[in-house]
Coordinates of C-alpha atoms in Angstrom, one line a residue:
X1 CA 211.6 223.1 -28.1
X2 CA 210.3 224.1 -31.7
X3 CA 209.1 227.2 -32.2
X4 CA 206.0 228.1 -32.4
X5 CA 205.6 226.0 -28.9
X6 CA 208.0 228.9 -27.4
X7 CA 206.1 231.2 -30.4
X8 CA 202.8 230.5 -28.1
X9 CA 204.1 230.2 -24.5
X10 CA 203.1 233.6 -22.4
X11 CA 204.7 236.4 -21.8
X12 CA 204.7 236.8 -18.7
X13 CA 206.0 233.8 -17.7
X14 CA 209.0 233.5 -19.8
X15 CA 210.1 237.6 -18.7
X16 CA 209.5 235.9 -15.0
X17 CA 212.5 233.4 -15.7
X18 CA 214.5 235.9 -17.6
X19 CA 214.0 237.8 -13.9
X20 CA 214.9 235.4 -11.6
X21 CA 218.1 234.8 -14.2
X22 CA 219.4 237.5 -13.6
X23 CA 218.7 238.7 -10.2
X24 CA 220.7 235.5 -9.3
X25 CA 223.8 236.9 -10.7
X26 CA 223.5 239.7 -8.4
X27 CA 221.4 242.0 -10.8
X28 CA 217.7 243.9 -11.0
X29 CA 214.5 243.0 -12.5
X30 CA 214.7 247.2 -13.4
X31 CA 217.6 246.3 -15.5
X32 CA 215.8 243.4 -17.5
X33 CA 212.7 246.0 -18.4
X34 CA 215.8 248.9 -19.2
X35 CA 217.8 246.2 -21.6
X36 CA 213.7 245.5 -23.1
X37 CA 212.2 247.7 -23.1
X38 CA 216.4 248.5 -25.4
X39 CA 215.0 246.0 -27.5
X40 CA 211.4 246.4 -28.1
X41 CA 210.7 249.9 -28.4
X42 CA 208.2 249.4 -25.9
X43 CA 207.3 251.8 -22.6
X44 CA 207.6 251.3 -19.0
X45 CA 203.9 250.9 -18.6
X46 CA 203.2 248.9 -21.7
X47 CA 205.5 246.3 -20.7
X48 CA 203.7 246.1 -17.3
X49 CA 200.4 246.3 -18.6
X50 CA 201.2 242.9 -21.0
X51 CA 202.1 241.6 -17.4
X52 CA 199.0 242.0 -16.7
X53 CA 197.0 240.9 -20.1
X54 CA 199.4 238.0 -20.9
X55 CA 200.0 237.9 -24.4
X56 CA 202.2 235.8 -26.1
X57 CA 205.7 235.4 -26.6
X58 CA 205.8 235.7 -29.7
X59 CA 203.1 238.6 -29.9
X60 CA 206.0 240.7 -27.5
X61 CA 208.1 240.7 -30.4
X62 CA 206.2 240.8 -33.4
X63 CA 204.1 243.8 -32.1
X64 CA 207.0 245.2 -30.3
X65 CA 206.7 249.5 -31.1
X66 CA 210.6 249.9 -32.0
X67 CA 212.7 247.5 -32.9
X68 CA 216.3 249.6 -31.5
X69 CA 218.2 249.8 -34.3
X70 CA 221.5 248.5 -33.1
X71 CA 219.2 244.5 -32.2
X72 CA 222.4 243.9 -35.3
X73 CA 224.8 244.6 -33.4
X74 CA 224.4 241.7 -30.7
X75 CA 226.8 238.7 -31.4
X76 CA 226.8 235.1 -29.0
X77 CA 226.0 231.7 -28.9
X78 CA 222.8 231.7 -26.5
X79 CA 221.7 228.0 -25.9
X80 CA 224.2 226.6 -28.3
X81 CA 223.5 229.1 -31.7
X82 CA 224.6 231.7 -33.1
X83 CA 222.5 234.7 -32.8
X84 CA 223.6 236.3 -36.0
X85 CA 223.2 232.8 -37.9
X86 CA 219.7 232.5 -36.5
X87 CA 217.4 232.9 -40.2
X88 CA 214.3 233.1 -39.1
X89 CA 213.0 236.8 -37.9
X90 CA 211.3 235.8 -35.0
X91 CA 213.0 233.3 -33.0
X92 CA 216.2 235.7 -33.3
X93 CA 214.1 238.9 -32.2
X94 CA 214.2 236.0 -29.1
X95 CA 217.2 234.8 -28.9
X96 CA 218.2 238.9 -29.2
X97 CA 216.6 238.9 -25.4
X98 CA 218.1 236.0 -24.5
X99 CA 221.5 236.7 -25.6
X100 CA 220.8 239.6 -22.9
X101 CA 219.7 238.9 -20.3
X102 CA 223.0 236.3 -20.4
X103 CA 225.6 239.4 -20.9
X104 CA 223.5 241.3 -17.8
X105 CA 223.6 238.4 -16.4
X106 CA 227.1 237.6 -16.7
X107 CA 228.0 241.1 -15.3
X108 CA 229.1 243.2 -18.3
X109 CA 228.1 247.3 -17.4
X110 CA 225.0 248.0 -19.4
X111 CA 226.2 250.9 -21.6
X112 CA 228.3 247.4 -23.1
X113 CA 224.7 244.8 -23.5
X114 CA 222.7 248.4 -25.0
X115 CA 225.5 248.9 -27.3
X116 CA 226.2 252.3 -26.9
X117 CA 229.5 253.6 -28.6

């Protein structure tokens, strides 16, 4: 899938896939929301607003109010690619979220997922 196609996807569709992945592994929608809020700086009301009035996945990340400064601590492989090696900034942001939800689904604690020291 080319990057532009990913960027044009509607955020609510991707969000539901992320939530479903977490739910299948015994995690919750609230935990997914917490991860998204931590990564992007959106508040819960803003997040819910974008689910009701869809934005593109690319715009969701490009307009993130306060990307977490600790997101650069997210390392590892997603879809066969090391997130820390992704050169395109927007795709790296997207893959950060993928990696965090993967960690959630694998049972990591929220402290470790949210890179709390």
